[in-house]
mmCIF file of C-alpha atoms and ligand atoms in Angstrom:
data_model
loop_
_atom_site.group_PDB
_atom_site.id
_atom_site.type_symbol
_atom_site.label_atom_id
_atom_site.label_comp_id
_atom_site.label_asym_id
_atom_site.label_seq_id
_atom_site.Cartn_x
_atom_site.Cartn_y
_atom_site.Cartn_z
ATOM 1 C CA UNK A 1 35.787 46.506 90.210
ATOM 2 C CA UNK A 2 33.803 49.532 88.168
ATOM 3 C CA UNK A 3 34.377 49.870 85.042
ATOM 4 C CA UNK A 4 33.392 52.526 81.888
ATOM 5 C CA UNK A 5 31.853 54.801 84.497
ATOM 6 C CA UNK A 6 31.624 58.603 83.792
ATOM 7 C CA UNK A 7 33.396 60.839 85.144
ATOM 8 C CA UNK A 8 30.737 62.063 87.993
ATOM 9 C CA UNK A 9 31.096 58.579 88.919
ATOM 10 C CA UNK A 10 34.958 57.933 89.529
ATOM 11 C CA UNK A 11 35.696 61.222 91.453
ATOM 12 C CA UNK A 12 32.604 59.465 93.094
ATOM 13 C CA UNK A 13 34.214 56.320 93.507
ATOM 14 C CA UNK A 14 37.986 57.778 93.300
ATOM 15 C CA UNK A 15 36.652 60.165 96.807
ATOM 16 C CA UNK A 16 36.155 56.669 99.138
ATOM 17 C CA UNK A 17 40.559 56.835 99.053
ATOM 18 C CA UNK A 18 42.242 59.697 101.404
ATOM 19 C CA UNK A 19 45.463 59.628 103.259
ATOM 20 C CA UNK A 20 46.505 61.104 106.345
ATOM 21 C CA UNK A 21 46.273 64.983 106.062
ATOM 22 C CA UNK A 22 49.120 66.454 108.458
ATOM 23 C CA UNK A 23 49.203 70.098 109.190
ATOM 24 C CA UNK A 24 52.816 72.359 110.030
ATOM 25 C CA UNK A 25 53.659 75.627 110.623
ATOM 26 C CA UNK A 26 54.935 77.468 108.189
ATOM 27 C CA UNK A 27 57.003 80.253 107.892
ATOM 28 C CA UNK A 28 55.725 83.758 105.775
ATOM 29 C CA UNK A 29 58.952 82.950 103.545
ATOM 30 C CA UNK A 30 57.911 79.812 102.634
ATOM 31 C CA UNK A 31 54.325 79.776 101.865
ATOM 32 C CA UNK A 32 53.828 80.584 98.375
ATOM 33 C CA UNK A 33 51.948 77.689 96.953
ATOM 34 C CA UNK A 34 51.336 76.140 100.673
ATOM 35 C CA UNK A 35 47.449 75.313 101.181
ATOM 36 C CA UNK A 36 46.572 77.217 104.441
ATOM 37 C CA UNK A 37 45.003 74.828 107.781
ATOM 38 C CA UNK A 38 43.170 76.516 109.058
ATOM 39 C CA UNK A 39 41.023 80.101 109.170
ATOM 40 C CA UNK A 40 43.057 82.926 109.307
ATOM 41 C CA UNK A 41 41.780 86.523 111.117
ATOM 42 C CA UNK A 42 43.570 89.698 111.061
ATOM 43 C CA UNK A 43 45.834 90.482 114.631
ATOM 44 C CA UNK A 44 45.372 94.262 113.944
ATOM 45 C CA UNK A 45 43.887 97.042 112.013
ATOM 46 C CA UNK A 46 44.299 98.048 108.922
ATOM 47 C CA UNK A 47 45.369 101.204 108.349
ATOM 48 C CA UNK A 48 46.392 100.652 111.999
ATOM 49 C CA UNK A 49 45.719 104.541 112.006
ATOM 50 C CA UNK A 50 43.997 107.143 110.244
ATOM 51 C CA UNK A 51 46.900 108.419 108.399
ATOM 52 C CA UNK A 52 47.198 110.167 104.757
ATOM 53 C CA UNK A 53 46.751 108.868 101.289
ATOM 54 C CA UNK A 54 49.191 112.081 99.121
ATOM 55 C CA UNK A 55 51.748 113.524 100.432
ATOM 56 C CA UNK A 56 51.171 116.655 101.023
ATOM 57 C CA UNK A 57 49.239 119.502 103.781
ATOM 58 C CA UNK A 58 47.402 118.016 106.724
ATOM 59 C CA UNK A 59 44.539 120.834 107.653
ATOM 60 C CA UNK A 60 41.260 121.744 108.568
ATOM 61 C CA UNK A 61 39.104 121.893 105.567
ATOM 62 C CA UNK A 62 37.109 124.483 107.652
ATOM 63 C CA UNK A 63 40.268 126.734 107.487
ATOM 64 C CA UNK A 64 40.505 125.860 103.667
ATOM 65 C CA UNK A 65 38.969 128.788 101.224
ATOM 66 C CA UNK A 66 40.927 128.980 97.867
ATOM 67 C CA UNK A 67 44.283 131.639 98.533
ATOM 68 C CA UNK A 68 44.673 131.016 102.218
ATOM 69 C CA UNK A 69 47.417 131.112 104.287
ATOM 70 C CA UNK A 70 48.367 128.541 107.244
ATOM 71 C CA UNK A 71 50.270 128.855 109.672
ATOM 72 C CA UNK A 72 53.334 125.151 109.190
ATOM 73 C CA UNK A 73 53.221 123.874 113.033
ATOM 74 C CA UNK A 74 55.269 120.249 112.393
ATOM 75 C CA UNK A 75 55.592 117.672 110.021
ATOM 76 C CA UNK A 76 53.393 113.945 110.145
ATOM 77 C CA UNK A 77 56.168 111.040 108.676
ATOM 78 C CA UNK A 78 55.475 107.828 108.305
ATOM 79 C CA UNK A 79 57.910 106.007 111.247
ATOM 80 C CA UNK A 80 57.558 109.128 113.059
ATOM 81 C CA UNK A 81 56.658 110.317 116.548
ATOM 82 C CA UNK A 82 55.682 113.170 117.942
ATOM 83 C CA UNK A 83 52.662 115.056 116.003
ATOM 84 C CA UNK A 84 51.930 118.448 116.238
ATOM 85 C CA UNK A 85 48.349 119.649 117.422
ATOM 86 C CA UNK A 86 46.774 121.403 114.133
ATOM 87 C CA UNK A 87 44.828 124.506 114.989
ATOM 88 C CA UNK A 88 42.561 126.809 113.275
ATOM 89 C CA UNK A 89 45.084 128.754 110.920
ATOM 90 C CA UNK A 90 47.868 126.029 110.383
ATOM 91 C CA UNK A 91 49.109 123.196 108.504
ATOM 92 C CA UNK A 92 50.403 120.071 109.105
ATOM 93 C CA UNK A 93 53.563 118.958 106.478
ATOM 94 C CA UNK A 94 52.122 115.232 105.757
ATOM 95 C CA UNK A 95 53.526 112.342 103.996
ATOM 96 C CA UNK A 96 52.563 108.910 102.160
ATOM 97 C CA UNK A 97 51.502 106.935 104.832
ATOM 98 C CA UNK A 98 51.791 108.946 107.761
ATOM 99 C CA UNK A 99 49.521 109.937 111.000
ATOM 100 C CA UNK A 100 46.970 112.265 111.077
ATOM 101 C CA UNK A 101 47.538 114.833 113.669
ATOM 102 C CA UNK A 102 45.011 116.061 115.612
ATOM 103 C CA UNK A 103 43.222 118.843 114.895
ATOM 104 C CA UNK A 104 43.597 117.970 111.448
ATOM 105 C CA UNK A 105 40.101 115.982 109.182
ATOM 106 C CA UNK A 106 41.605 117.105 105.500
ATOM 107 C CA UNK A 107 44.785 117.109 102.731
ATOM 108 C CA UNK A 108 45.546 119.866 100.462
ATOM 109 C CA UNK A 109 47.467 117.842 98.307
ATOM 110 C CA UNK A 110 51.200 119.315 98.275
ATOM 111 C CA UNK A 111 51.011 119.896 93.722
ATOM 112 C CA UNK A 112 47.905 122.495 95.047
ATOM 113 C CA UNK A 113 50.528 124.668 97.589
ATOM 114 C CA UNK A 114 53.062 126.778 97.796
ATOM 115 C CA UNK A 115 55.603 126.148 100.643
ATOM 116 C CA UNK A 116 57.318 129.921 101.488
ATOM 117 C CA UNK A 117 59.318 128.720 104.572
ATOM 118 C CA UNK A 118 57.216 129.271 107.926
ATOM 119 C CA UNK A 119 53.769 129.503 105.732
ATOM 120 C CA UNK A 120 51.993 127.994 103.069
ATOM 121 C CA UNK A 121 49.555 129.169 100.970
ATOM 122 C CA UNK A 122 46.910 126.816 99.743
ATOM 123 C CA UNK A 123 45.809 126.776 96.247
ATOM 124 C CA UNK A 124 44.022 123.558 96.151
ATOM 125 C CA UNK A 125 40.784 121.304 97.723
ATOM 126 C CA UNK A 126 41.250 120.053 101.087
ATOM 127 C CA UNK A 127 40.053 117.329 101.122
ATOM 128 C CA UNK A 128 38.090 114.378 103.604
ATOM 129 C CA UNK A 129 38.191 111.321 100.556
ATOM 130 C CA UNK A 130 42.729 111.731 101.078
ATOM 131 C CA UNK A 131 41.988 110.677 105.035
ATOM 132 C CA UNK A 132 42.861 106.726 105.284
ATOM 133 C CA UNK A 133 40.624 106.182 107.849
ATOM 134 C CA UNK A 134 41.970 102.687 111.000
ATOM 135 C CA UNK A 135 40.698 99.882 110.465
ATOM 136 C CA UNK A 136 39.346 100.475 106.578
ATOM 137 C CA UNK A 137 40.688 98.764 104.884
ATOM 138 C CA UNK A 138 40.701 94.990 107.926
ATOM 139 C CA UNK A 139 39.236 95.001 111.019
ATOM 140 C CA UNK A 140 41.040 93.792 114.071
ATOM 141 C CA UNK A 141 40.242 90.025 114.158
ATOM 142 C CA UNK A 142 37.982 90.017 110.552
ATOM 143 C CA UNK A 143 38.508 86.480 108.896
ATOM 144 C CA UNK A 144 39.923 87.254 105.783
ATOM 145 C CA UNK A 145 41.104 83.559 104.624
ATOM 146 C CA UNK A 146 38.989 80.269 104.935
ATOM 147 C CA UNK A 147 40.682 76.942 106.185
ATOM 148 C CA UNK A 148 41.931 75.575 102.406
ATOM 149 C CA UNK A 149 42.990 78.872 101.264
ATOM 150 C CA UNK A 150 45.991 77.967 98.106
ATOM 151 C CA UNK A 151 48.230 80.875 99.203
ATOM 152 C CA UNK A 152 50.249 82.786 96.972
ATOM 153 C CA UNK A 153 51.916 86.362 96.812
ATOM 154 C CA UNK A 154 48.815 88.633 97.271
ATOM 155 C CA UNK A 155 47.705 86.045 100.204
ATOM 156 C CA UNK A 156 51.288 85.795 101.539
ATOM 157 C CA UNK A 157 50.941 90.371 101.890
ATOM 158 C CA UNK A 158 47.721 89.811 102.891
ATOM 159 C CA UNK A 159 48.884 87.481 106.006
ATOM 160 C CA UNK A 160 51.840 90.394 106.966
ATOM 161 C CA UNK A 161 49.687 93.324 107.024
ATOM 162 C CA UNK A 162 46.985 90.897 108.943
ATOM 163 C CA UNK A 163 50.659 90.841 111.410
ATOM 164 C CA UNK A 164 51.555 86.503 111.711
ATOM 165 C CA UNK A 165 54.858 85.770 111.024
ATOM 166 C CA UNK A 166 54.120 81.635 110.440
ATOM 167 C CA UNK A 167 50.679 80.048 109.850
ATOM 168 C CA UNK A 168 49.635 76.223 109.428
ATOM 169 C CA UNK A 169 49.830 74.764 106.372
ATOM 170 C CA UNK A 170 48.187 71.288 105.156
ATOM 171 C CA UNK A 171 51.088 69.080 104.761
ATOM 172 C CA UNK A 172 53.121 68.836 100.937
ATOM 173 C CA UNK A 173 52.037 65.011 99.835
ATOM 174 C CA UNK A 174 54.589 62.870 98.386
ATOM 175 C CA UNK A 175 52.874 61.769 95.145
ATOM 176 C CA UNK A 176 54.732 59.114 93.140
ATOM 177 C CA UNK A 177 55.077 59.425 89.723
ATOM 178 C CA UNK A 178 56.329 55.611 87.396
ATOM 179 C CA UNK A 179 56.466 55.410 84.118
ATOM 180 C CA UNK A 180 56.187 52.205 82.355
ATOM 181 C CA UNK A 181 57.123 50.532 79.642
ATOM 182 C CA UNK A 182 59.868 49.389 77.458
ATOM 183 C CA UNK A 183 59.954 51.762 74.376
ATOM 184 C CA UNK A 184 60.684 55.067 76.703
ATOM 185 C CA UNK A 185 63.895 56.283 77.616
ATOM 186 C CA UNK A 186 65.342 59.123 79.093
ATOM 187 C CA UNK A 187 65.582 62.705 76.576
ATOM 188 C CA UNK A 188 69.262 63.399 75.816
ATOM 189 C CA UNK A 189 69.764 60.067 74.183
ATOM 190 C CA UNK A 190 70.302 58.823 71.203
ATOM 191 C CA UNK A 191 67.186 57.117 70.606
ATOM 192 C CA UNK A 192 67.728 52.951 68.485
ATOM 193 C CA UNK A 193 64.699 52.112 66.797
ATOM 194 C CA UNK A 194 61.588 51.971 68.286
ATOM 195 C CA UNK A 195 62.090 53.994 71.662
ATOM 196 C CA UNK A 196 60.910 56.713 71.769
ATOM 197 C CA UNK A 197 61.373 59.824 74.703
ATOM 198 C CA UNK A 198 60.311 59.013 77.935
ATOM 199 C CA UNK A 199 57.550 63.079 78.476
ATOM 200 C CA UNK A 200 54.666 61.866 81.081
ATOM 201 C CA UNK A 201 56.811 61.693 83.897
ATOM 202 C CA UNK A 202 58.059 65.208 83.769
ATOM 203 C CA UNK A 203 54.899 66.582 82.941
ATOM 204 C CA UNK A 204 53.228 65.385 85.595
ATOM 205 C CA UNK A 205 55.118 65.596 88.267
ATOM 206 C CA UNK A 206 55.212 69.436 86.933
ATOM 207 C CA UNK A 207 50.968 68.730 87.938
ATOM 208 C CA UNK A 208 51.845 67.714 90.724
ATOM 209 C CA UNK A 209 53.056 70.236 91.974
ATOM 210 C CA UNK A 210 51.510 73.090 90.969
ATOM 211 C CA UNK A 211 48.577 71.020 92.693
ATOM 212 C CA UNK A 212 50.406 71.912 95.934
ATOM 213 C CA UNK A 213 51.732 68.203 96.109
ATOM 214 C CA UNK A 214 55.467 66.926 95.896
ATOM 215 C CA UNK A 215 56.508 65.181 93.275
ATOM 216 C CA UNK A 216 58.216 61.879 94.182
ATOM 217 C CA UNK A 217 60.189 61.011 89.947
ATOM 218 C CA UNK A 218 61.106 56.497 89.696
ATOM 219 C CA UNK A 219 63.139 55.493 86.873
ATOM 220 C CA UNK A 220 61.484 54.208 84.316
ATOM 221 C CA UNK A 221 59.535 50.382 85.073
ATOM 222 C CA UNK A 222 60.182 48.378 81.304
ATOM 223 C CA UNK A 223 57.327 46.400 81.425
ATOM 224 C CA UNK A 224 57.813 42.941 83.530
ATOM 225 C CA UNK A 225 55.685 42.480 86.192
ATOM 226 C CA UNK A 226 58.420 41.814 89.133
ATOM 227 C CA UNK A 227 60.308 44.730 88.475
ATOM 228 C CA UNK A 228 57.071 47.005 88.788
ATOM 229 C CA UNK A 229 55.947 45.179 91.892
ATOM 230 C CA UNK A 230 59.228 46.149 93.481
ATOM 231 C CA UNK A 231 58.679 49.354 92.338
ATOM 232 C CA UNK A 232 54.827 49.889 94.006
ATOM 233 C CA UNK A 233 56.010 48.420 97.151
ATOM 234 C CA UNK A 234 58.870 51.041 97.348
ATOM 235 C CA UNK A 235 56.332 53.836 95.736
ATOM 236 C CA UNK A 236 53.795 52.622 98.307
ATOM 237 C CA UNK A 237 56.007 52.594 101.348
ATOM 238 C CA UNK A 238 57.449 55.462 100.555
ATOM 239 C CA UNK A 239 54.808 58.122 99.353
ATOM 240 C CA UNK A 240 51.160 58.984 100.124
ATOM 241 C CA UNK A 241 49.746 58.120 96.652
ATOM 242 C CA UNK A 242 51.076 56.511 93.712
ATOM 243 C CA UNK A 243 50.449 57.329 89.930
ATOM 244 C CA UNK A 244 51.133 55.331 86.885
ATOM 245 C CA UNK A 245 51.204 55.521 83.107
ATOM 246 C CA UNK A 246 51.070 53.120 81.073
ATOM 247 C CA UNK A 247 49.756 49.831 81.254
ATOM 248 C CA UNK A 248 46.390 50.326 81.559
ATOM 249 C CA UNK A 249 44.503 49.811 78.351
ATOM 250 C CA UNK A 250 44.168 45.641 76.599
ATOM 251 C CA UNK A 251 47.117 44.374 75.413
ATOM 252 C CA UNK A 252 49.121 42.420 76.451
ATOM 253 C CA UNK A 253 51.767 43.901 78.502
ATOM 254 C CA UNK A 254 49.690 46.786 79.737
ATOM 255 C CA UNK A 255 50.780 45.001 83.436
ATOM 256 C CA UNK A 256 50.189 47.739 85.864
ATOM 257 C CA UNK A 257 46.548 46.441 85.060
ATOM 258 C CA UNK A 258 46.978 42.786 85.275
ATOM 259 C CA UNK A 259 48.930 44.132 87.991
ATOM 260 C CA UNK A 260 46.222 45.363 89.964
ATOM 261 C CA UNK A 261 43.685 42.755 89.619
ATOM 262 C CA UNK A 262 45.584 40.225 90.782
ATOM 263 C CA UNK A 263 47.485 42.630 94.198
ATOM 264 C CA UNK A 264 45.492 45.042 94.220
ATOM 265 C CA UNK A 265 42.865 46.903 94.681
ATOM 266 C CA UNK A 266 40.612 48.746 91.362
ATOM 267 C CA UNK A 267 37.945 50.646 92.353
ATOM 268 C CA UNK A 268 37.147 50.725 88.107
ATOM 269 C CA UNK A 269 38.369 50.583 85.453
ATOM 270 C CA UNK A 270 38.245 53.357 82.079
ATOM 271 C CA UNK A 271 36.911 56.136 82.711
ATOM 272 C CA UNK A 272 34.086 57.566 79.790
ATOM 273 C CA UNK A 273 36.352 60.364 78.464
ATOM 274 C CA UNK A 274 37.820 61.171 75.433
ATOM 275 C CA UNK A 275 41.039 61.105 75.446
ATOM 276 C CA UNK A 276 41.552 59.695 78.198
ATOM 277 C CA UNK A 277 40.242 56.884 78.046
ATOM 278 C CA UNK A 278 41.436 53.334 79.910
ATOM 279 C CA UNK A 279 42.002 54.619 83.933
ATOM 280 C CA UNK A 280 42.371 52.911 87.119
ATOM 281 C CA UNK A 281 41.983 53.638 90.771
ATOM 282 C CA UNK A 282 41.934 52.027 93.657
ATOM 283 C CA UNK A 283 44.594 51.303 96.093
ATOM 284 C CA UNK A 284 48.108 48.919 96.391
ATOM 285 C CA UNK A 285 48.932 48.233 99.739
ATOM 286 C CA UNK A 286 46.373 50.571 101.040
ATOM 287 C CA UNK A 287 48.738 53.671 98.808
ATOM 288 C CA UNK A 288 45.808 55.596 96.275
ATOM 289 C CA UNK A 289 46.940 54.479 93.277
ATOM 290 C CA UNK A 290 45.971 56.009 89.755
ATOM 291 C CA UNK A 291 46.577 54.567 86.751
ATOM 292 C CA UNK A 292 46.918 56.645 83.988
ATOM 293 C CA UNK A 293 47.134 56.451 80.600
ATOM 294 C CA UNK A 294 50.064 56.190 78.261
ATOM 295 C CA UNK A 295 48.964 58.484 75.819
ATOM 296 C CA UNK A 296 50.737 62.247 76.914
ATOM 297 C CA UNK A 297 47.331 64.538 76.515
ATOM 298 C CA UNK A 298 45.497 61.316 77.787
ATOM 299 C CA UNK A 299 47.404 61.465 81.053
ATOM 300 C CA UNK A 300 47.541 65.367 81.315
ATOM 301 C CA UNK A 301 43.731 65.485 80.615
ATOM 302 C CA UNK A 302 43.313 62.448 83.686
ATOM 303 C CA UNK A 303 45.208 64.121 86.398
ATOM 304 C CA UNK A 304 43.563 67.496 85.240
ATOM 305 C CA UNK A 305 39.863 65.875 85.007
ATOM 306 C CA UNK A 306 39.886 63.557 87.731
ATOM 307 C CA UNK A 307 43.153 62.670 89.879
ATOM 308 C CA UNK A 308 43.696 66.963 90.309
ATOM 309 C CA UNK A 309 39.925 67.469 92.232
ATOM 310 C CA UNK A 310 40.355 64.479 94.094
ATOM 311 C CA UNK A 311 44.065 66.113 95.527
ATOM 312 C CA UNK A 312 42.281 68.657 96.439
ATOM 313 C CA UNK A 313 39.702 67.119 97.948
ATOM 314 C CA UNK A 314 42.335 65.749 99.864
ATOM 315 C CA UNK A 315 44.379 68.129 101.226
ATOM 316 C CA UNK A 316 41.049 69.399 101.886
ATOM 317 C CA UNK A 317 41.284 72.277 99.680
ATOM 318 C CA UNK A 318 38.387 75.175 99.365
ATOM 319 C CA UNK A 319 36.165 74.744 96.430
ATOM 320 C CA UNK A 320 36.534 78.097 95.421
ATOM 321 C CA UNK A 321 40.177 79.676 96.695
ATOM 322 C CA UNK A 322 42.245 76.218 96.701
ATOM 323 C CA UNK A 323 44.405 74.738 94.542
ATOM 324 C CA UNK A 324 43.137 73.525 90.803
ATOM 325 C CA UNK A 325 44.332 73.482 86.908
ATOM 326 C CA UNK A 326 40.935 74.427 85.632
ATOM 327 C CA UNK A 327 37.897 77.076 85.317
ATOM 328 C CA UNK A 328 34.842 76.047 83.690
ATOM 329 C CA UNK A 329 32.904 79.017 81.890
ATOM 330 C CA UNK A 330 31.326 79.152 78.564
ATOM 331 C CA UNK A 331 32.756 79.614 75.387
ATOM 332 C CA UNK A 332 31.472 80.103 72.014
ATOM 333 C CA UNK A 333 32.841 77.626 69.218
ATOM 334 C CA UNK A 334 34.037 79.601 65.842
ATOM 335 C CA UNK A 335 34.251 76.013 64.541
ATOM 336 C CA UNK A 336 32.032 73.003 64.343
ATOM 337 C CA UNK A 337 34.051 70.840 67.204
ATOM 338 C CA UNK A 338 32.810 67.214 66.940
ATOM 339 C CA UNK A 339 32.533 65.140 69.883
ATOM 340 C CA UNK A 340 32.341 61.546 71.330
ATOM 341 C CA UNK A 341 30.304 58.743 71.078
ATOM 342 C CA UNK A 342 29.221 57.542 74.700
ATOM 343 C CA UNK A 343 32.087 59.985 75.391
ATOM 344 C CA UNK A 344 32.475 63.396 77.764
ATOM 345 C CA UNK A 345 35.147 64.370 74.408
ATOM 346 C CA UNK A 346 37.732 67.659 75.894
ATOM 347 C CA UNK A 347 38.790 68.465 72.627
ATOM 348 C CA UNK A 348 41.613 70.888 73.202
ATOM 349 C CA UNK A 349 40.235 74.409 71.931
ATOM 350 C CA UNK A 350 42.695 77.680 72.144
ATOM 351 C CA UNK A 351 39.757 80.422 74.833
ATOM 352 C CA UNK A 352 40.360 84.222 73.563
ATOM 353 C CA UNK A 353 38.010 86.989 74.917
ATOM 354 C CA UNK A 354 35.965 88.048 71.509
ATOM 355 C CA UNK A 355 33.760 91.391 71.250
ATOM 356 C CA UNK A 356 31.025 89.380 73.764
ATOM 357 C CA UNK A 357 32.567 86.331 75.725
ATOM 358 C CA UNK A 358 34.699 84.002 75.148
ATOM 359 C CA UNK A 359 35.534 82.243 71.585
ATOM 360 C CA UNK A 360 36.819 79.019 71.034
ATOM 361 C CA UNK A 361 39.183 77.248 68.284
ATOM 362 C CA UNK A 362 41.612 74.639 67.415
ATOM 363 C CA UNK A 363 44.554 74.748 66.195
ATOM 364 C CA UNK A 364 46.269 71.549 66.043
ATOM 365 C CA UNK A 365 46.005 67.719 65.402
ATOM 366 C CA UNK A 366 43.377 66.661 68.174
ATOM 367 C CA UNK A 367 45.045 63.094 69.081
ATOM 368 C CA UNK A 368 45.649 61.609 72.369
ATOM 369 C CA UNK A 369 50.222 60.941 71.003
ATOM 370 C CA UNK A 370 50.491 65.195 70.420
ATOM 371 C CA UNK A 371 51.908 66.435 73.978
ATOM 372 C CA UNK A 372 52.196 69.745 71.220
ATOM 373 C CA UNK A 373 48.345 70.353 70.656
ATOM 374 C CA UNK A 374 48.365 70.810 75.146
ATOM 375 C CA UNK A 375 50.405 73.611 74.663
ATOM 376 C CA UNK A 376 49.301 75.174 71.766
ATOM 377 C CA UNK A 377 45.190 75.429 73.043
ATOM 378 C CA UNK A 378 44.619 76.718 77.044
ATOM 379 C CA UNK A 379 41.443 75.217 77.046
ATOM 380 C CA UNK A 380 38.582 71.286 76.938
ATOM 381 C CA UNK A 381 35.550 71.757 75.496
ATOM 382 C CA UNK A 382 33.504 69.520 77.831
ATOM 383 C CA UNK A 383 31.101 68.341 75.104
ATOM 384 C CA UNK A 384 27.984 65.581 76.554
ATOM 385 C CA UNK A 385 28.926 62.076 75.212
ATOM 386 C CA UNK A 386 27.070 61.941 71.866
ATOM 387 C CA UNK A 387 26.791 65.778 71.959
ATOM 388 C CA UNK A 388 28.860 68.003 68.532
ATOM 389 C CA UNK A 389 29.567 71.352 69.213
ATOM 390 C CA UNK A 390 28.564 73.748 66.038
ATOM 391 C CA UNK A 391 29.646 76.514 65.151
ATOM 392 C CA UNK A 392 28.685 79.781 66.844
ATOM 393 C CA UNK A 393 27.049 77.047 69.617
ATOM 394 C CA UNK A 394 28.250 78.395 72.936
ATOM 395 C CA UNK A 395 28.952 75.272 75.396
ATOM 396 C CA UNK A 396 30.965 74.261 78.548
ATOM 397 C CA UNK A 397 34.624 74.035 78.338
ATOM 398 C CA UNK A 398 38.266 73.880 81.074
ATOM 399 C CA UNK A 399 39.503 77.525 81.522
ATOM 400 C CA UNK A 400 43.100 75.464 82.286
ATOM 401 C CA UNK A 401 45.781 77.143 84.129
HETATM 402 P P1 AMP B 1 50.687 52.152 76.811
HETATM 403 O O1 AMP B 1 49.616 53.318 77.557
HETATM 404 O O2 AMP B 1 51.937 51.869 77.598
HETATM 405 O O3 AMP B 1 50.009 51.362 76.412
HETATM 406 O O4 AMP B 1 51.165 53.783 75.701
HETATM 407 C C1 AMP B 1 50.083 54.477 74.756
HETATM 408 C C2 AMP B 1 50.902 54.730 74.296
HETATM 409 O O5 AMP B 1 51.188 56.020 74.268
HETATM 410 C C3 AMP B 1 52.656 54.322 73.677
HETATM 411 O O6 AMP B 1 52.584 54.962 72.249
HETATM 412 C C4 AMP B 1 52.980 54.758 74.300
HETATM 413 O O7 AMP B 1 54.521 55.168 73.723
HETATM 414 C C5 AMP B 1 52.961 56.247 74.658
HETATM 415 N N1 AMP B 1 53.401 56.490 76.313
HETATM 416 C C6 AMP B 1 53.276 55.904 77.094
HETATM 417 N N2 AMP B 1 53.599 56.091 78.160
HETATM 418 C C7 AMP B 1 54.817 57.329 78.117
HETATM 419 C C8 AMP B 1 55.956 57.701 78.742
HETATM 420 N N3 AMP B 1 56.362 57.771 79.729
HETATM 421 N N4 AMP B 1 56.099 59.088 78.017
HETATM 422 C C9 AMP B 1 55.760 59.335 76.698
HETATM 423 N N5 AMP B 1 54.933 58.433 76.039
HETATM 424 C C10 AMP B 1 54.837 57.555 76.640
HETATM 425 MG MG1 MG B 2 53.263 50.311 77.825
#
């Protein structure tokens, strides 16, 4: 087992762990938040036919000098059938999205006309640009979505536009979320002295869902090795990945670490990051396991910086278009921010758009027990080891989604 590794080394070591990736056919109505398993091409041209971008008149440009009168030969409406031919001196009434009638090559907006019953008076310009050309958005056979794309509302509309009623997606892996600690009680119950509310499993499960996986929360495991072993066995049997929280530090009751060392296959323990120093990673009965620190901010930060990128890789996520929890950006510091000796320092920052680029400020106490700091801020500094940030300096940061 390696100890005290850099975040890059931790990611490289974790990439040795994996779970089988399966795919399934998923209907359009269930695609939100899913990951596309195969590249997708359009089955049709979009638009499928030349059509009007405006309500108005389909005309021949050559007929339309100022103040012309044209004879009305019919109507083209969206979803309508027969189209009249537009000959010299004629116009066809046309609705937005309706097909261009043969013979016409431009549109006059309804606002630029006076409908006189059998004829129309043209008062404004005839514009070929108001015709949406067949295939100008997408051509039949054109690939628009690579495998590994996270499917959201716009992707779903595009998939439907391309003519697919179902697509192949990556099956959601099931991720066990296990909190450990004698002091933890469920929110809603009165606290006794020494107790605190269990919060990590709820937050971590939500991060799991945000990555496009399924979370299975387990009851809190108390600090005894038999109970922990039983829960980990059940989790390994029923889940693809195990995430624990708590019990990975140096304390006598840090049983996740002890059990993994004695009966599991730990890969590394401790990562040179702040917050979130003591994570443990390895496998338990052939199931990848990440032991997240118990401190709430640490558990979120370790999930965001280590577990999420690993999980994305295992799910076959596209680097650009797949699920992720943060974007790397450059921010200008509006105050001095202290770094950490030997560790990559991820202080919570509020990132806002300034006049010339993104600006970062801090608002709350930065302790790793203060989960409010993850709500009051929307980013994390990426201050390299032994480096502090100075007011006015531009640094790398993660902008949380
Ligand atoms: P541990 O890593 O188990 O020593 O826990 C470190 C700190 O995080 C302690 O103050 C714990 O009370 C707290 N903690 C551990 N697990 C949780 C949890 N699931 N929810 C909220 N706080 C926790
Ligand atoms: Mg504990």
